[in-house]
JSON list of C-alpha atoms and ligand atoms in Angstrom, two decimals:
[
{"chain": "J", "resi": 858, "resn": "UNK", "atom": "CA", "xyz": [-19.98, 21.92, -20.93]},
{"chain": "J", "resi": 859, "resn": "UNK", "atom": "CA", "xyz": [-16.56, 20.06, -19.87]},
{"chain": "J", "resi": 860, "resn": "UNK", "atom": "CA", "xyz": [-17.02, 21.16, -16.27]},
{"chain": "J", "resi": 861, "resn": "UNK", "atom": "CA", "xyz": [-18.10, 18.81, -13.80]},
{"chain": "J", "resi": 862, "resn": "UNK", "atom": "CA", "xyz": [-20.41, 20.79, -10.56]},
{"chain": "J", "resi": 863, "resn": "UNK", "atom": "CA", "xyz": [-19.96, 19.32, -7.63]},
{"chain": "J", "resi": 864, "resn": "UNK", "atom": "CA", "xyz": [-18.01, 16.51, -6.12]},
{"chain": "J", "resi": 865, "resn": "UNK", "atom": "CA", "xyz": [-18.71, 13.39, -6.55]},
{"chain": "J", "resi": 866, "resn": "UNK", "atom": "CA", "xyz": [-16.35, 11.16, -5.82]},
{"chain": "J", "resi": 867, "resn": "UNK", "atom": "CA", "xyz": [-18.63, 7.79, -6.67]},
{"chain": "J", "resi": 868, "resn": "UNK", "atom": "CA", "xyz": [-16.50, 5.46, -8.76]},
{"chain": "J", "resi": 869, "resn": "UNK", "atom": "CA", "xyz": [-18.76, 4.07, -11.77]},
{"chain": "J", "resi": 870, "resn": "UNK", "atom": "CA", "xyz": [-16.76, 0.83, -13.13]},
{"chain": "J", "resi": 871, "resn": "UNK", "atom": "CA", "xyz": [-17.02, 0.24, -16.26]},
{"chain": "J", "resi": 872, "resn": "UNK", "atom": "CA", "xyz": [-18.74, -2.52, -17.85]},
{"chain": "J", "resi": 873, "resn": "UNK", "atom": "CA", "xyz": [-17.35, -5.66, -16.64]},
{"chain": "J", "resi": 874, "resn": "UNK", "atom": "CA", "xyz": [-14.44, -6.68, -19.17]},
{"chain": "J", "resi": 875, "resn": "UNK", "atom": "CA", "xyz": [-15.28, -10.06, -20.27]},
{"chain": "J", "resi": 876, "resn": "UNK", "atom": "CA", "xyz": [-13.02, -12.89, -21.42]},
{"chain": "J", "resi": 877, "resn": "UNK", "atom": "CA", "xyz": [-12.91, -14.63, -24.58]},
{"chain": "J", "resi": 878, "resn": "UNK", "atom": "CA", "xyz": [-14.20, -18.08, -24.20]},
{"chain": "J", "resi": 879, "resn": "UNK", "atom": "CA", "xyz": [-11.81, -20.90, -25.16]},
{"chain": "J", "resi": 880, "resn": "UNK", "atom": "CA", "xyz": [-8.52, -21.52, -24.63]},
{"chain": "J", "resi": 881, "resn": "UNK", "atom": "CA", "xyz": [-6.25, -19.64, -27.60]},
{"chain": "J", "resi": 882, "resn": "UNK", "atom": "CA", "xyz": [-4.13, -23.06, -28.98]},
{"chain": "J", "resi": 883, "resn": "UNK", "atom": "CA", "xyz": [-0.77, -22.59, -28.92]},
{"chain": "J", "resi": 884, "resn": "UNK", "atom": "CA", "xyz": [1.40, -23.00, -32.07]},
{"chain": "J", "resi": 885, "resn": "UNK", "atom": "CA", "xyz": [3.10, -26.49, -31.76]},
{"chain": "J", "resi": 886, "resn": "UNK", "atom": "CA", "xyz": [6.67, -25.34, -33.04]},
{"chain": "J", "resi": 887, "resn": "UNK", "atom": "CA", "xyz": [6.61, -23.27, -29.77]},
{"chain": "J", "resi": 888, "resn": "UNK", "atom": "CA", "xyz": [9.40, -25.95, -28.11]},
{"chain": "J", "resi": 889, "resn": "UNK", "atom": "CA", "xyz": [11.32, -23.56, -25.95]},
{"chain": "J", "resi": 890, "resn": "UNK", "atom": "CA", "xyz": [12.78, -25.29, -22.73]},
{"chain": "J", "resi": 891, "resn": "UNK", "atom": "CA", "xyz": [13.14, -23.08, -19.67]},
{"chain": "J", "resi": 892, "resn": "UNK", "atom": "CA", "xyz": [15.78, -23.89, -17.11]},
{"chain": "J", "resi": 893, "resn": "UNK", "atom": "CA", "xyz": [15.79, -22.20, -13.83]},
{"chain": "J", "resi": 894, "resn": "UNK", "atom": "CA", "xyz": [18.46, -21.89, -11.56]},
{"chain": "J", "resi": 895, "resn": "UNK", "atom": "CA", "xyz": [17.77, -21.56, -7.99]},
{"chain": "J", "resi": 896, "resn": "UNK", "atom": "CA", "xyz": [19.76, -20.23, -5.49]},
{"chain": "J", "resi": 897, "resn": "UNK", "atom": "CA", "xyz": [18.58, -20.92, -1.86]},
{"chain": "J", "resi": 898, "resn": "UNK", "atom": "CA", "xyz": [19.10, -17.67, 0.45]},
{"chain": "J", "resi": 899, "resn": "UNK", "atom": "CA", "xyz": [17.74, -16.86, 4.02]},
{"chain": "J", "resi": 900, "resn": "UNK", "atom": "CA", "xyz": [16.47, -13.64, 4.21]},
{"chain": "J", "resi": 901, "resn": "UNK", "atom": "CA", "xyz": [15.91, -11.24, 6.74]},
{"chain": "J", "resi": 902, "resn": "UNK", "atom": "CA", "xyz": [13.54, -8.47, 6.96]},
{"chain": "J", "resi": 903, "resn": "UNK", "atom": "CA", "xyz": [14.17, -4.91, 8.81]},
{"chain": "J", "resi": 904, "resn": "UNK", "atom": "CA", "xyz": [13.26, -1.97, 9.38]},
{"chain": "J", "resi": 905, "resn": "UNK", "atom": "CA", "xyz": [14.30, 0.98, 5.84]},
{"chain": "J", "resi": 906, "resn": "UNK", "atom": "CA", "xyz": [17.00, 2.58, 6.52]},
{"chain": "J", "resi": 907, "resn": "UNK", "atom": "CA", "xyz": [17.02, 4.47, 3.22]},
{"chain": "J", "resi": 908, "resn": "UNK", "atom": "CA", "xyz": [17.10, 8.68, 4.46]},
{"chain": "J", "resi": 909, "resn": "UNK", "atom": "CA", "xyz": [13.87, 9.11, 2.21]},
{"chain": "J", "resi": 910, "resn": "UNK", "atom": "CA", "xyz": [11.94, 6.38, 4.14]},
{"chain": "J", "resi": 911, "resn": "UNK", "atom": "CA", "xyz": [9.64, 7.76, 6.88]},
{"chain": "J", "resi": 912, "resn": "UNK", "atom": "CA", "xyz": [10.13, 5.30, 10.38]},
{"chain": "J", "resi": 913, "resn": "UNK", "atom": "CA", "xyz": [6.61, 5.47, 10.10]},
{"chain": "J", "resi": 914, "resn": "UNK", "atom": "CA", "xyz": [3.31, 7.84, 8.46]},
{"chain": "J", "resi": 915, "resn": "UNK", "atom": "CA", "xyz": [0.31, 8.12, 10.58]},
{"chain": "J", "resi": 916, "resn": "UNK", "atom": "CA", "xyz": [-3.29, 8.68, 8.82]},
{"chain": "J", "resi": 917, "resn": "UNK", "atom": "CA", "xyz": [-6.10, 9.24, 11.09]},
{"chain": "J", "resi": 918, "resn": "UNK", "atom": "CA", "xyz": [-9.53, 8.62, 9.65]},
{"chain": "J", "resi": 919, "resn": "UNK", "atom": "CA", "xyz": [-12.66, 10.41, 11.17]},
{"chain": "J", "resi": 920, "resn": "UNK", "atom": "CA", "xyz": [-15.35, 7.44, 11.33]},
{"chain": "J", "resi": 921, "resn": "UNK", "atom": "CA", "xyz": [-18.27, 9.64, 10.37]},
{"chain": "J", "resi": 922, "resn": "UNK", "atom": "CA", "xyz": [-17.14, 11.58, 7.72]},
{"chain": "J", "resi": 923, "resn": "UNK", "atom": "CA", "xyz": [-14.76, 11.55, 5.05]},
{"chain": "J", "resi": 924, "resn": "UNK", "atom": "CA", "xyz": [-11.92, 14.16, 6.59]},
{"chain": "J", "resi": 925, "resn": "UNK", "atom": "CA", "xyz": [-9.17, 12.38, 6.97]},
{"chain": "J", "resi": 926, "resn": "UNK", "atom": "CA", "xyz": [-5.71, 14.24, 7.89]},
{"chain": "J", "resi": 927, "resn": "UNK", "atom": "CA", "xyz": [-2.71, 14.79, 6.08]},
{"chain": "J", "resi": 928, "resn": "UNK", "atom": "CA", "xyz": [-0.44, 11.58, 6.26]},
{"chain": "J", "resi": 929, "resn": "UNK", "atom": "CA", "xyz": [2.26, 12.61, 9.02]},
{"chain": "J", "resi": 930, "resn": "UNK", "atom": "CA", "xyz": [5.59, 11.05, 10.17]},
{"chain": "J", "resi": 931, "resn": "UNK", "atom": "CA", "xyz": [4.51, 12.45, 13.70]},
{"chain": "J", "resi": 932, "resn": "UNK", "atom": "CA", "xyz": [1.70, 11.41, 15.45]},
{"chain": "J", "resi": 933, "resn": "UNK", "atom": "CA", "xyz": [0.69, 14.33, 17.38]},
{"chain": "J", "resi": 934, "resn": "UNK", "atom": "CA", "xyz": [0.42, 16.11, 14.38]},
{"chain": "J", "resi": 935, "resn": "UNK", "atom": "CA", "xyz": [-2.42, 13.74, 13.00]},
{"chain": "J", "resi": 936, "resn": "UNK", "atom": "CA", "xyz": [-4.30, 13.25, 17.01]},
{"chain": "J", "resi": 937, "resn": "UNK", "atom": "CA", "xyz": [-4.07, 17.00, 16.80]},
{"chain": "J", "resi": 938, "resn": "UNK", "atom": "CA", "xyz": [-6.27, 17.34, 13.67]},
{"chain": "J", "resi": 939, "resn": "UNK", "atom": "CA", "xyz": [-8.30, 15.03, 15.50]},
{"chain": "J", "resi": 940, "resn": "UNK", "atom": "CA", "xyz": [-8.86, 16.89, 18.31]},
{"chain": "J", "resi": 941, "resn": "UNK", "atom": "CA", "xyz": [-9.52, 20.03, 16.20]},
{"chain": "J", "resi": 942, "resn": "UNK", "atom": "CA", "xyz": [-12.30, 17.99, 13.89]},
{"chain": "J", "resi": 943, "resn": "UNK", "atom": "CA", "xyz": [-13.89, 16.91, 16.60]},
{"chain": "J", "resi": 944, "resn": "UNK", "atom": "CA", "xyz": [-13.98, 20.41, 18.33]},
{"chain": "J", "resi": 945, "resn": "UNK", "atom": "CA", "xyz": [-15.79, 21.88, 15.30]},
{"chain": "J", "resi": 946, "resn": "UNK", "atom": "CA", "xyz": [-18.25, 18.03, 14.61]},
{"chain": "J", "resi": 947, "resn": "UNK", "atom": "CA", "xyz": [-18.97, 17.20, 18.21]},
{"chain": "J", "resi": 948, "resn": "UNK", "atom": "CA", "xyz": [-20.63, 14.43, 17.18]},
{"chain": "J", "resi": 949, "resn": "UNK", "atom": "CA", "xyz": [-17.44, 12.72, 15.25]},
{"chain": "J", "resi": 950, "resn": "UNK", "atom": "CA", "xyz": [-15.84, 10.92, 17.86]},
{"chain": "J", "resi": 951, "resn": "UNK", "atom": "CA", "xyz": [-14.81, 7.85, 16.04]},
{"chain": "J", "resi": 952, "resn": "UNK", "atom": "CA", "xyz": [-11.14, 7.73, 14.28]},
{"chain": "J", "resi": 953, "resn": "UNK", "atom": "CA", "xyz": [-9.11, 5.20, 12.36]},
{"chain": "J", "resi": 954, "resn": "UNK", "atom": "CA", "xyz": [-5.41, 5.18, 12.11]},
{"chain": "J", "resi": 955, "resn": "UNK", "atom": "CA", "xyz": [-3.22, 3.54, 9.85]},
{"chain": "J", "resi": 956, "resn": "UNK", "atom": "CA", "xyz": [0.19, 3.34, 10.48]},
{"chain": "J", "resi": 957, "resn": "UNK", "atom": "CA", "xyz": [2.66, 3.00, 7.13]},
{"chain": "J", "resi": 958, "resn": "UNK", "atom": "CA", "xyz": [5.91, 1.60, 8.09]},
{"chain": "J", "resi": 959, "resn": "UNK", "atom": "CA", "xyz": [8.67, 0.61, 5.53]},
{"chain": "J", "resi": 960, "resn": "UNK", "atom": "CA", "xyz": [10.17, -2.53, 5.40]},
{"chain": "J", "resi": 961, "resn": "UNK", "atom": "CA", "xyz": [13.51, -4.24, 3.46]},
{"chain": "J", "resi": 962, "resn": "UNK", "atom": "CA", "xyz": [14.52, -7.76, 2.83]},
{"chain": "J", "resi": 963, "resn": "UNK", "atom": "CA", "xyz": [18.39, -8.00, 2.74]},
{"chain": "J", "resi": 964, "resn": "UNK", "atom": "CA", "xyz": [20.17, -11.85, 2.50]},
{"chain": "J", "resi": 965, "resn": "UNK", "atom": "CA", "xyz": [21.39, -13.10, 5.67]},
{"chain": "J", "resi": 966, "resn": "UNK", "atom": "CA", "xyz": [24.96, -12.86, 6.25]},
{"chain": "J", "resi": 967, "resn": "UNK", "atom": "CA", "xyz": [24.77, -10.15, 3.12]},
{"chain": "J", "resi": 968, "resn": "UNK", "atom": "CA", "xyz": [25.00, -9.58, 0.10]},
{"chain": "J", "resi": 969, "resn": "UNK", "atom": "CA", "xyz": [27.43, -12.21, -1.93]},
{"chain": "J", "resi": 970, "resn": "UNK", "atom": "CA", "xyz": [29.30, -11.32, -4.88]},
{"chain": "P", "resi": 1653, "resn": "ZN", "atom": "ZN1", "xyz": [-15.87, 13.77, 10.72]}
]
């Protein structure tokens, strides 16, 4: 007992959370007045420069099967596990890639005090 066999990966949700019906009411000495202050700013997106972010991961999918290979920053590593799955399943031809790239807003004209 405990021990799953096998490896099923087939999510089961759970039962479908349901709402209460009817709108809670609100206490009516709840008077609180929000003020928001905007501040208007251009923004411009680039490229991460952080040193931990990647330029960009590459994740190749085989289209017949679930292998998939190991998220790389290089993409000859991932076409080569391609080529090497499809050497040993013939028939798996088919691949998807997604590319991660990594992205940061900064204000134009930068950062004010
Ligand atoms: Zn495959």
């Amino acid at each position: 007992m405990g021990r799953t066999a096998g490896g099923s990966t087939t999510a089961q949700s759970p039962g479908r959370s349901e709402r209460a019906g009817g709108r809670a009411q609100r206490p009516q000495q709840e008077r609180a007045v929000t003020r928001s202050v905007f501040r208007y700013l251009r923004w411009t997106m680039a490229p991460e420069t952080a040193p931990e972010a990647p330029e960009m991961v590459h994740e190749l999918e085989c289209m017949s099967c679930d292998a998939a290979a190991d998220p790389s920053e290089e993409f000859e590593t991932a076409r080569d596990w391609a080529f090497s799955h499809t050497g040993q399943h013939p028939s798996h031809r088919g691949y998807r890639e997604t590319v991660t790239r990594f992205w940061r807003m900064a204000p134009t004209g930068g950062e004010r005090p």
